[in-house]
Amino acid sequence: MKTIFTSIFSAILLLTASFHSEAQVIMNRDAVIAEAVSAISVSHQKALVHDLVGFHNRNNLSSQTDPNKGIGAAAEYLYRKVASYIPESEGRLSVEKVYYTVGGPQSRLGREVTLCNVIATIQGSDKTDNRVIAVLAHYDNRNGEGNDSTAYAPGANDDGSGIACLMEMARIISKIKMPVTVQLMFLSGEEHGLFGAEHMAALAKKENRNLIAVINNDMIGNSNASETNTQTNTIIRVFSENIPAVETDEMRRIRIYNSAENDSYSRQLARYVKETGERYVDNLLVKLIYRNDRFGRGGDHTPFSKQGFAAVRICEVNENYDRTHQYVREENGIKYGDEIWAIDFEYVRKNTAMNLASVVNMALAPVIPENVKLSASGLTNYSLITWDIPGKGKQPDAYYVLIRETDQPNWQIKIRVTDTQVKLPFSKDNYFFAVQSVDSQGHESLAAFAYGGR
Ligand SMILES: [Zn+2]
C-alpha cells in the first residue's frame, strides 16, 4: 500500500515540476526537510496571529510597560514563545532581546525611544563553520496614522504573517541538527524607517559576521488584491536587487565585462529560494521580481543589502491597500484594516514551507566553492570553469555546474562534477555559468557565479 502511494506521489511531483520549467525535473526531496515542512501547523500560526492582534497596537511609540497592550507586551510575548521551544532543542536554541535607541524631536518618531529586537539563534553544530543564515520579519505595526500609538491597529498581515512564519520555523528547525547557525530576527522599528534591521545589519558588519543569506518576510498572508479582486495563493514574490547597493568601481567594471547585471549575490539567493521552495512545496510558484522592493516602499532586507549582504524580500503577489496601514472601519461596503479574517492561512503555510525548505537545505549544505572562474581568454567553443575547494566548514562531496543561456532567468542545466574544474562544449559567449558545492544527500550551497577576466 505504501509503495503504491509513493509511486503515485512521485508521478504527481513530476507533473508539478513540468509546469514550472521547460525540461522535466527529477524532484529529490530530503526526508528530514520534507518532514519538517509537513510539521508546519496552520492552527499554531492562526493562534500566534490572534495573540499578536490581541496587543491592540504595536506602534513603535506604543506602551512599553502595559502588560497586555503595546509593543513592549508584544516583545515579551515573542521572547517567551521562542523560549518555550528551548527544552526540545537539545541545547541548540537560545533567545535574546537586543535593545537600541532611535528617534528624537526632529525624527519621524518625534521623540527618542528604546526598542527591542527579539533574536532567536539556532546554533550550528560545526564549531569550525561560522556561516549564519538570517530570516527576518517585523512585529511593530501601524494603522492609518504613523504615530497613532493607541487606536486599534491589528497588523495581522503586516507583519503578523511574517512573524507567524518565523515562529513556526523556530519551533520546527530548532529540533534539526545543522552545521550552520540560523538566526530568526523578530524586528521592531520597521514602520518608522527600518531601524531594527539597520541596527542588526550594522552589528553584523561591525562584528564581521559570515552572514551568507538574509531572507525578509514582510506581508506573506494576503491573497486578495484590492480594486482588481485578483485571488492568488499559488504564487509568491521574491524581490532582489539587480545591481548591488555596495557596488564599487572595480565591481562595476567586472559586472560590465561579464554582462552580469542579472547575477548579483542577492539574485543568486532569490534563485536558490525559488528552486528549493518549488522542490519542497506543492502548488506554489516562486516568482522572481527584478527589483529590490516595490515602488515607494521599503523593507528590512534593504539595510542588509546596504551592508553588502545577500538579501531578498518575500512578499505576497496580490497586495490589498484597503487592509494595509488603514484604520479598521467600514465605508461604502468596503472593510478597511489589517484584520485576521482577511489572512489566507494556507498561503502563510506554503510561504513558511518555502522559507523553511530553503533555509534548512542551505544550512545542511557544504560551503560555497571559492575562486570560481571562467577562462575568458582564447578563441574556443569550449568553456573552462575552475574553482577551489572551500577552505573551511563542511566539505563538498561534489559540485554542481549550473548553465543557462544569456536570455534565460533561471539555471537550465545542472552537471555534477567531482573535480575542481570542468571543460564543457558550451561557448562562453552564449551561456552563463555558476558552481555550487553539494553533499552526498544533495544539499547544495548558494551558487557562485563564474566571472571571466583577470
Ligand atoms: Zn511591513
Tab-separated table of C-alpha atoms and ligand atoms in Angstrom:
chain	number	residue	atom	x	y	z
A	1	MET	CA	0.000	0.000	0.000
A	2	LYS	CA	2.793	2.319	0.970
A	3	THR	CA	4.681	1.586	-2.276
A	4	ILE	CA	1.643	2.416	-4.402
A	5	PHE	CA	1.135	5.674	-2.570
A	6	THR	CA	4.799	6.573	-3.040
A	7	SER	CA	4.746	5.971	-6.785
A	8	ILE	CA	1.559	7.983	-7.259
A	9	PHE	CA	3.110	10.746	-5.186
A	10	SER	CA	6.270	10.703	-7.351
A	11	ALA	CA	4.163	10.961	-10.506
A	12	ILE	CA	2.393	13.992	-9.076
A	13	LEU	CA	5.757	15.563	-8.291
A	14	LEU	CA	6.947	15.083	-11.865
A	15	LEU	CA	3.745	16.603	-13.213
A	16	THR	CA	4.038	19.607	-10.898
A	17	ALA	CA	7.667	20.055	-11.883
A	18	SER	CA	6.886	20.111	-15.578
A	19	PHE	CA	4.641	23.155	-15.108
A	20	HIS	CA	7.494	25.091	-13.559
A	21	SER	CA	10.259	24.613	-16.097
A	22	GLU	CA	10.778	23.689	-19.689
A	23	ALA	CA	12.637	20.451	-19.010
A	24	GLN	CA	11.491	17.588	-16.812
A	25	VAL	CA	12.967	17.767	-13.365
A	26	ILE	CA	13.658	14.858	-11.024
A	27	MET	CA	12.392	16.017	-7.643
A	28	ASN	CA	14.641	14.651	-4.906
A	29	ARG	CA	13.193	15.536	-1.526
A	30	ASP	CA	15.356	15.041	1.532
A	31	ALA	CA	13.306	13.162	4.153
A	32	VAL	CA	14.390	15.461	7.016
A	33	ILE	CA	13.335	18.616	5.152
A	34	ALA	CA	10.120	17.061	3.825
A	35	GLU	CA	9.152	16.020	7.356
A	36	ALA	CA	9.951	19.492	8.719
A	37	VAL	CA	7.780	21.069	6.005
A	38	SER	CA	4.887	18.758	6.874
A	39	ALA	CA	5.188	19.734	10.560
A	40	ILE	CA	4.112	23.342	9.870
A	41	SER	CA	0.825	23.838	11.690
A	42	VAL	CA	-1.864	26.204	10.430
A	43	SER	CA	-3.538	26.159	13.843
A	44	HIS	CA	-0.285	27.262	15.520
A	45	GLN	CA	0.082	30.097	13.033
A	46	LYS	CA	-3.543	31.202	13.474
A	47	ALA	CA	-3.162	31.223	17.256
A	48	LEU	CA	0.015	33.277	17.007
A	49	VAL	CA	-1.503	35.959	14.761
A	50	HIS	CA	-4.577	36.015	17.019
A	51	ASP	CA	-2.341	36.670	20.050
A	52	LEU	CA	-0.373	39.395	18.226
A	53	VAL	CA	-3.577	41.195	17.194
A	54	GLY	CA	-4.606	40.996	20.855
A	55	PHE	CA	-1.895	43.523	21.800
A	56	HIS	CA	-4.205	46.133	20.227
A	57	ASN	CA	-1.469	48.428	18.886
A	58	ARG	CA	2.201	47.548	18.287
A	59	ASN	CA	3.301	51.001	17.131
A	60	ASN	CA	6.926	51.870	17.924
A	61	LEU	CA	5.577	54.682	20.141
A	62	SER	CA	3.052	52.483	21.976
A	63	SER	CA	3.320	51.373	25.610
A	64	GLN	CA	6.465	49.556	26.738
A	65	THR	CA	5.108	48.841	30.223
A	66	ASP	CA	1.450	47.796	29.857
A	67	PRO	CA	1.410	44.003	30.396
A	68	ASN	CA	-1.407	43.441	27.898
A	69	LYS	CA	-1.200	46.171	25.269
A	70	GLY	CA	1.500	47.753	23.132
A	71	ILE	CA	4.869	46.899	21.647
A	72	GLY	CA	6.512	46.079	24.999
A	73	ALA	CA	3.976	43.346	25.766
A	74	ALA	CA	4.329	42.004	22.205
A	75	ALA	CA	8.140	41.760	22.548
A	76	GLU	CA	7.809	39.932	25.870
A	77	TYR	CA	5.270	37.528	24.317
A	78	LEU	CA	7.591	36.691	21.381
A	79	TYR	CA	10.547	36.232	23.716
A	80	ARG	CA	8.612	33.800	25.929
A	81	LYS	CA	7.145	31.940	22.963
A	82	VAL	CA	10.616	31.271	21.493
A	83	ALA	CA	11.897	30.331	24.967
A	84	SER	CA	9.150	27.701	25.251
A	85	TYR	CA	10.827	25.776	22.400
A	86	ILE	CA	14.250	25.693	24.087
A	87	PRO	CA	13.722	22.458	26.109
A	88	GLU	CA	13.079	20.402	22.959
A	89	SER	CA	16.053	21.825	21.051
A	90	GLU	CA	18.831	19.798	22.737
A	91	GLY	CA	20.692	22.981	23.597
A	92	ARG	CA	20.665	24.482	20.094
A	93	LEU	CA	18.077	27.244	20.592
A	94	SER	CA	18.596	30.443	22.562
A	95	VAL	CA	16.774	33.771	22.589
A	96	GLU	CA	17.872	37.296	23.467
A	97	LYS	CA	16.497	40.816	23.466
A	98	VAL	CA	18.675	43.301	21.605
A	99	TYR	CA	17.877	46.919	22.551
A	100	TYR	CA	18.690	50.043	20.548
A	101	THR	CA	17.740	53.702	20.874
A	102	VAL	CA	16.465	55.760	17.939
A	103	GLY	CA	14.476	58.912	17.142
A	104	GLY	CA	14.370	62.397	18.596
A	105	PRO	CA	12.268	65.542	18.247
A	106	GLN	CA	13.267	66.059	14.582
A	107	SER	CA	12.735	62.413	13.538
A	108	ARG	CA	9.679	60.591	12.200
A	109	LEU	CA	9.250	59.121	15.687
A	110	GLY	CA	9.026	62.624	17.226
A	111	ARG	CA	10.862	61.550	20.365
A	112	GLU	CA	13.672	59.272	21.435
A	113	VAL	CA	12.625	55.695	22.091
A	114	THR	CA	14.396	52.468	23.068
A	115	LEU	CA	13.136	49.489	21.065
A	116	CYS	CA	13.759	45.769	21.235
A	117	ASN	CA	14.618	43.136	18.612
A	118	VAL	CA	13.911	39.576	19.715
A	119	ILE	CA	16.604	37.315	18.249
A	120	ALA	CA	16.249	33.521	18.219
A	121	THR	CA	19.504	31.699	17.459
A	122	ILE	CA	19.717	28.053	16.432
A	123	GLN	CA	23.401	27.330	16.945
A	124	GLY	CA	25.150	25.378	14.183
A	125	SER	CA	26.736	22.077	15.205
A	126	ASP	CA	30.063	22.676	13.402
A	127	LYS	CA	32.320	24.860	15.542
A	128	THR	CA	34.710	25.393	12.598
A	129	ASP	CA	31.891	26.785	10.453
A	130	ASN	CA	30.981	30.437	11.102
A	131	ARG	CA	28.220	30.715	8.486
A	132	VAL	CA	24.944	32.351	9.578
A	133	ILE	CA	21.591	32.485	7.772
A	134	ALA	CA	19.132	35.186	8.904
A	135	VAL	CA	15.358	35.205	8.444
A	136	LEU	CA	13.536	38.453	9.245
A	137	ALA	CA	10.041	39.731	9.997
A	138	HIS	CA	8.866	42.837	11.882
A	139	TYR	CA	6.466	42.813	14.817
A	140	ASP	CA	5.863	46.573	15.066
A	141	ASN	CA	2.870	47.878	13.118
A	142	ARG	CA	0.715	50.918	12.377
A	143	ASN	CA	-2.810	51.983	11.447
A	144	GLY	CA	-3.904	54.967	9.319
A	145	GLU	CA	-1.596	57.370	11.177
A	146	GLY	CA	2.096	56.582	11.527
A	147	ASN	CA	2.364	57.942	15.072
A	148	ASP	CA	-1.022	56.825	16.447
A	149	SER	CA	0.111	54.629	19.313
A	150	THR	CA	-3.271	53.943	20.957
A	151	ALA	CA	-6.098	53.349	18.439
A	152	TYR	CA	-6.671	49.770	17.264
A	153	ALA	CA	-4.009	48.535	14.825
A	154	PRO	CA	-4.277	44.759	14.341
A	155	GLY	CA	-1.354	44.277	11.922
A	156	ALA	CA	-2.426	40.703	11.191
A	157	ASN	CA	-0.781	40.563	7.771
A	158	ASP	CA	1.749	43.426	8.131
A	159	ASP	CA	3.605	41.757	9.552
A	160	GLY	CA	1.819	39.207	11.750
A	161	SER	CA	2.049	36.800	8.806
A	162	GLY	CA	5.857	37.095	8.671
A	163	ILE	CA	6.109	36.666	12.449
A	164	ALA	CA	3.932	33.524	12.235
A	165	CYS	CA	6.368	32.177	9.624
A	166	LEU	CA	9.418	32.800	11.836
A	167	MET	CA	7.801	31.360	14.969
A	168	GLU	CA	6.901	28.067	13.266
A	169	MET	CA	10.454	27.893	11.939
A	170	ALA	CA	11.781	28.435	15.482
A	171	ARG	CA	9.627	25.565	16.749
A	172	ILE	CA	10.463	23.123	13.968
A	173	ILE	CA	14.049	23.734	12.855
A	174	SER	CA	15.448	24.070	16.394
A	175	LYS	CA	14.945	20.279	16.547
A	176	ILE	CA	17.184	19.687	13.495
A	177	LYS	CA	20.962	19.306	13.773
A	178	MET	CA	22.560	21.577	11.155
A	179	PRO	CA	26.215	22.667	10.780
A	180	VAL	CA	25.230	26.279	10.043
A	181	THR	CA	23.729	28.772	12.531
A	182	VAL	CA	20.268	30.156	11.769
A	183	GLN	CA	19.009	33.404	13.301
A	184	LEU	CA	15.334	34.307	13.317
A	185	MET	CA	15.059	38.065	13.827
A	186	PHE	CA	11.762	39.426	15.184
A	187	LEU	CA	12.369	43.095	14.440
A	188	SER	CA	10.905	46.394	15.645
A	189	GLY	CA	11.262	49.912	14.211
A	190	GLU	CA	10.318	48.920	10.637
A	191	GLU	CA	7.350	51.230	10.148
A	192	HIS	CA	9.331	54.329	11.172
A	193	GLY	CA	12.374	53.666	8.976
A	194	LEU	CA	13.731	50.094	9.192
A	195	PHE	CA	15.521	50.921	12.470
A	196	GLY	CA	15.568	47.408	13.953
A	197	ALA	CA	17.038	45.897	10.781
A	198	GLU	CA	19.505	48.768	10.452
A	199	HIS	CA	20.770	48.039	13.953
A	200	MET	CA	21.209	44.303	13.271
A	201	ALA	CA	22.822	44.847	9.841
A	202	ALA	CA	25.331	47.346	11.266
A	203	LEU	CA	26.123	44.910	14.093
A	204	ALA	CA	26.679	42.042	11.628
A	205	LYS	CA	29.018	44.231	9.573
A	206	LYS	CA	30.888	45.549	12.619
A	207	GLU	CA	31.430	42.061	14.015
A	208	ASN	CA	32.409	40.809	10.540
A	209	ARG	CA	29.824	38.019	10.678
A	210	ASN	CA	29.760	35.488	7.858
A	211	LEU	CA	26.102	36.165	7.068
A	212	ILE	CA	25.570	34.185	3.846
A	213	ALA	CA	21.863	34.909	3.306
A	214	VAL	CA	19.155	37.250	4.598
A	215	ILE	CA	15.508	36.444	3.867
A	216	ASN	CA	12.943	39.068	4.865
A	217	ASN	CA	9.282	38.072	5.148
A	218	ASP	CA	7.009	41.092	5.114
A	219	MET	CA	3.325	40.538	4.250
A	220	ILE	CA	3.027	36.919	3.144
A	221	GLY	CA	-0.598	36.158	4.032
A	222	ASN	CA	-2.914	38.235	1.878
A	223	SER	CA	-4.130	36.537	-1.291
A	224	ASN	CA	-6.739	39.043	-2.467
A	225	ALA	CA	-5.906	42.234	-4.387
A	226	SER	CA	-7.834	45.423	-3.671
A	227	GLU	CA	-9.565	47.045	-6.695
A	228	THR	CA	-8.902	44.209	-9.171
A	229	ASN	CA	-10.125	41.479	-6.765
A	230	THR	CA	-7.478	39.087	-8.123
A	231	GLN	CA	-7.225	35.988	-5.916
A	232	THR	CA	-3.945	34.017	-5.824
A	233	ASN	CA	-2.386	31.808	-3.187
A	234	THR	CA	-0.245	29.780	-5.578
A	235	ILE	CA	2.356	32.450	-6.406
A	236	ILE	CA	4.782	34.226	-4.069
A	237	ARG	CA	7.183	37.040	-4.966
A	238	VAL	CA	10.894	37.189	-4.157
A	239	PHE	CA	12.399	40.663	-4.597
A	240	SER	CA	16.158	41.009	-5.111
A	241	GLU	CA	18.423	43.849	-6.171
A	242	ASN	CA	19.867	43.881	-9.717
A	243	ILE	CA	22.990	45.945	-9.108
A	244	PRO	CA	24.414	45.546	-5.590
A	245	ALA	CA	23.844	48.612	-3.407
A	246	VAL	CA	27.521	48.401	-2.386
A	247	GLU	CA	28.937	48.146	-5.915
A	248	THR	CA	32.412	49.680	-6.185
A	249	ASP	CA	34.058	50.938	-9.397
A	250	GLU	CA	36.007	47.686	-9.608
A	251	MET	CA	32.825	45.586	-9.138
A	252	ARG	CA	31.153	47.690	-11.820
A	253	ARG	CA	34.000	47.062	-14.263
A	254	ILE	CA	33.775	43.284	-13.679
A	255	ARG	CA	29.962	43.283	-13.956
A	256	ILE	CA	30.013	45.116	-17.289
A	257	TYR	CA	32.798	42.922	-18.706
A	258	ASN	CA	30.794	39.793	-17.771
A	259	SER	CA	27.301	41.153	-18.607
A	260	ALA	CA	26.481	40.013	-15.062
A	261	GLU	CA	23.744	42.538	-14.261
A	262	ASN	CA	21.360	39.647	-13.528
A	263	ASP	CA	23.748	37.765	-11.253
A	264	SER	CA	24.168	39.732	-8.032
A	265	TYR	CA	24.604	37.750	-4.783
A	266	SER	CA	21.031	38.658	-3.873
A	267	ARG	CA	19.769	37.366	-7.246
A	268	GLN	CA	21.586	34.042	-6.696
A	269	LEU	CA	19.853	33.821	-3.307
A	270	ALA	CA	16.481	34.564	-4.949
A	271	ARG	CA	17.050	31.760	-7.499
A	272	TYR	CA	18.024	29.418	-4.653
A	273	VAL	CA	14.792	30.194	-2.777
A	274	LYS	CA	12.842	29.562	-5.977
A	275	GLU	CA	14.467	26.225	-6.757
A	276	THR	CA	14.358	24.885	-3.216
A	277	GLY	CA	10.914	26.294	-2.477
A	278	GLU	CA	9.388	24.723	-5.573
A	279	ARG	CA	11.155	21.430	-4.816
A	280	TYR	CA	9.518	21.100	-1.396
A	281	VAL	CA	6.218	22.978	-1.603
A	282	ASP	CA	3.396	21.676	-3.772
A	283	ASN	CA	1.314	24.130	-5.764
A	284	LEU	CA	3.493	27.170	-5.132
A	285	LEU	CA	5.227	29.077	-7.924
A	286	VAL	CA	8.068	31.272	-6.686
A	287	LYS	CA	8.192	34.388	-8.835
A	288	LEU	CA	11.422	36.375	-9.000
A	289	ILE	CA	10.907	40.130	-9.195
A	290	TYR	CA	13.878	42.007	-10.618
A	291	ARG	CA	13.599	44.887	-8.151
A	292	ASN	CA	14.921	45.415	-4.649
A	293	ASP	CA	11.397	46.263	-3.459
A	294	ARG	CA	8.109	47.805	-4.524
A	295	PHE	CA	7.807	51.449	-5.687
A	296	GLY	CA	7.975	53.925	-2.833
A	297	ARG	CA	8.126	51.290	-0.124
A	298	GLY	CA	10.943	49.578	1.706
A	299	GLY	CA	11.658	46.560	3.836
A	300	ASP	CA	14.054	45.187	6.420
A	301	HIS	CA	16.236	43.364	3.853
A	302	THR	CA	17.479	46.703	2.479
A	303	PRO	CA	19.745	47.726	5.417
A	304	PHE	CA	21.425	44.315	4.989
A	305	SER	CA	21.891	44.833	1.214
A	306	LYS	CA	23.414	48.221	2.008
A	307	GLN	CA	25.978	46.493	4.249
A	308	GLY	CA	26.885	44.149	1.372
A	309	PHE	CA	24.961	41.003	2.414
A	310	ALA	CA	22.878	38.885	0.014
A	311	ALA	CA	19.313	39.823	0.965
A	312	VAL	CA	15.850	39.249	-0.517
A	313	ARG	CA	12.278	40.159	0.367
A	314	ILE	CA	9.429	37.653	0.284
A	315	CYS	CA	6.021	39.279	-0.312
A	316	GLU	CA	2.546	38.196	-1.383
A	317	VAL	CA	1.771	38.635	-5.088
A	318	ASN	CA	-1.537	40.460	-4.525
A	319	GLU	CA	-1.500	43.386	-2.140
A	320	ASN	CA	-4.629	44.800	-0.583
A	321	TYR	CA	-4.344	48.541	0.080
A	322	ASP	CA	-7.717	48.631	1.863
A	323	ARG	CA	-6.132	46.465	4.533
A	324	THR	CA	-2.607	47.921	4.781
A	325	HIS	CA	-1.863	50.896	7.085
A	326	GLN	CA	-5.584	51.607	7.497
A	327	TYR	CA	-7.900	52.290	10.423
A	328	VAL	CA	-10.337	49.449	10.986
A	329	ARG	CA	-13.690	50.696	9.676
A	330	GLU	CA	-16.367	50.093	7.055
A	331	GLU	CA	-17.095	52.620	4.311
A	332	ASN	CA	-19.386	52.166	1.304
A	333	GLY	CA	-19.479	48.434	1.942
A	334	ILE	CA	-15.661	48.111	1.969
A	335	LYS	CA	-13.965	46.726	5.071
A	336	TYR	CA	-10.728	48.553	5.854
A	337	GLY	CA	-7.975	47.484	8.222
A	338	ASP	CA	-5.383	44.717	8.642
A	339	GLU	CA	-7.606	42.159	10.385
A	340	ILE	CA	-7.137	38.444	10.918
A	341	TRP	CA	-10.237	37.381	8.962
A	342	ALA	CA	-8.516	38.509	5.755
A	343	ILE	CA	-5.479	36.259	6.211
A	344	ASP	CA	-5.217	33.229	3.941
A	345	PHE	CA	-3.544	30.814	6.360
A	346	GLU	CA	-2.997	28.141	3.723
A	347	TYR	CA	-0.931	30.734	1.829
A	348	VAL	CA	1.017	31.565	5.020
A	349	ARG	CA	1.687	27.841	5.496
A	350	LYS	CA	3.047	27.398	1.963
A	351	ASN	CA	5.198	30.516	2.196
A	352	THR	CA	6.549	29.326	5.555
A	353	ALA	CA	7.333	25.973	3.944
A	354	MET	CA	9.278	27.726	1.168
A	355	ASN	CA	11.334	29.620	3.772
A	356	LEU	CA	11.900	26.550	5.895
A	357	ALA	CA	12.985	24.306	2.999
A	358	SER	CA	15.374	26.941	1.611
A	359	VAL	CA	16.943	27.706	4.984
A	360	VAL	CA	17.371	24.096	6.134
A	361	ASN	CA	18.732	22.970	2.749
A	362	MET	CA	21.254	25.825	2.840
A	363	ALA	CA	22.131	25.119	6.499
A	364	LEU	CA	22.835	21.453	5.709
A	365	ALA	CA	24.920	22.289	2.616
A	366	PRO	CA	28.701	22.458	2.295
A	367	VAL	CA	30.487	25.811	1.989
A	368	ILE	CA	30.209	27.601	-1.374
A	369	PRO	CA	33.143	26.949	-3.780
A	370	GLU	CA	35.899	29.567	-3.774
A	371	ASN	CA	37.569	31.471	-6.647
A	372	VAL	CA	35.075	30.304	-9.260
A	373	LYS	CA	36.430	31.477	-12.614
A	374	LEU	CA	35.545	31.261	-16.252
A	375	SER	CA	38.529	31.213	-18.569
A	376	ALA	CA	37.656	34.082	-20.880
A	377	SER	CA	40.822	34.215	-22.959
A	378	GLY	CA	41.320	32.407	-26.263
A	379	LEU	CA	39.055	31.676	-29.183
A	380	THR	CA	37.465	28.337	-28.353
A	381	ASN	CA	33.985	26.893	-28.389
A	382	TYR	CA	34.674	25.060	-25.135
A	383	SER	CA	34.342	26.809	-21.782
A	384	LEU	CA	36.736	26.098	-18.939
A	385	ILE	CA	35.422	26.707	-15.425
A	386	THR	CA	37.723	26.300	-12.425
A	387	TRP	CA	37.268	26.684	-8.668
A	388	ASP	CA	38.861	25.908	-5.319
A	389	ILE	CA	37.725	23.555	-2.572
A	390	PRO	CA	36.218	25.661	0.251
A	391	GLY	CA	38.869	26.423	2.881
A	392	LYS	CA	36.715	25.566	5.901
A	393	GLY	CA	33.453	24.147	7.178
A	394	LYS	CA	31.521	21.169	5.846
A	395	GLN	CA	33.317	19.876	2.747
A	396	PRO	CA	31.578	19.088	-0.548
A	397	ASP	CA	31.022	15.603	-1.862
A	398	ALA	CA	30.856	17.080	-5.384
A	399	TYR	CA	29.895	20.260	-7.251
A	400	TYR	CA	27.017	21.271	-9.487
A	401	VAL	CA	27.976	23.351	-12.502
A	402	LEU	CA	24.946	25.441	-13.463
A	403	ILE	CA	24.428	26.645	-17.019
A	404	ARG	CA	21.905	28.983	-18.622
A	405	GLU	CA	21.561	30.888	-21.868
A	406	THR	CA	22.180	34.625	-21.577
A	407	ASP	CA	18.489	35.479	-22.106
A	408	GLN	CA	17.171	32.993	-19.531
A	409	PRO	CA	16.155	33.968	-15.979
A	410	ASN	CA	16.856	30.618	-14.284
A	411	TRP	CA	19.601	27.987	-14.474
A	412	GLN	CA	18.674	25.446	-17.147
A	413	ILE	CA	21.305	22.695	-16.914
A	414	LYS	CA	22.960	21.189	-13.860
A	415	ILE	CA	26.033	18.946	-14.186
A	416	ARG	CA	27.555	17.016	-11.278
A	417	VAL	CA	31.360	17.233	-11.194
A	418	THR	CA	33.758	15.728	-8.629
A	419	ASP	CA	36.902	17.532	-9.863
A	420	THR	CA	37.516	21.279	-9.269
A	421	GLN	CA	37.384	22.142	-12.947
A	422	VAL	CA	35.330	21.293	-15.981
A	423	LYS	CA	35.678	21.915	-19.726
A	424	LEU	CA	32.309	21.995	-21.431
A	425	PRO	CA	31.327	22.205	-25.125
A	426	PHE	CA	29.257	25.337	-24.474
A	427	SER	CA	30.590	28.621	-25.847
A	428	LYS	CA	31.251	31.165	-23.076
A	429	ASP	CA	29.729	33.826	-25.360
A	430	ASN	CA	26.310	32.149	-25.309
A	431	TYR	CA	25.972	30.958	-21.701
A	432	PHE	CA	26.369	31.955	-18.074
A	433	PHE	CA	27.929	29.536	-15.582
A	434	ALA	CA	27.946	29.138	-11.811
A	435	VAL	CA	29.107	26.457	-9.350
A	436	GLN	CA	27.515	25.071	-6.178
A	437	SER	CA	29.008	22.731	-3.560
A	438	VAL	CA	26.855	19.680	-2.851
A	439	ASP	CA	26.956	16.947	-0.208
A	440	SER	CA	26.160	13.241	-0.635
A	441	GLN	CA	22.481	13.836	0.220
A	442	GLY	CA	22.023	16.556	-2.387
A	443	HIS	CA	22.051	19.648	-0.129
A	444	GLU	CA	23.562	22.360	-2.314
A	445	SER	CA	25.181	25.673	-1.386
A	446	LEU	CA	24.313	29.005	-2.947
A	447	ALA	CA	25.640	29.379	-6.489
A	448	ALA	CA	28.934	31.209	-7.066
A	449	PHE	CA	28.806	32.971	-10.435
A	450	ALA	CA	31.755	32.201	-12.728
A	451	TYR	CA	33.318	35.541	-13.623
A	452	GLY	CA	35.708	35.732	-16.536
A	453	GLY	CA	38.703	38.016	-16.833
A	454	ARG	CA	41.594	38.808	-14.547
B	1	ZN	ZN	5.633	45.521	6.792
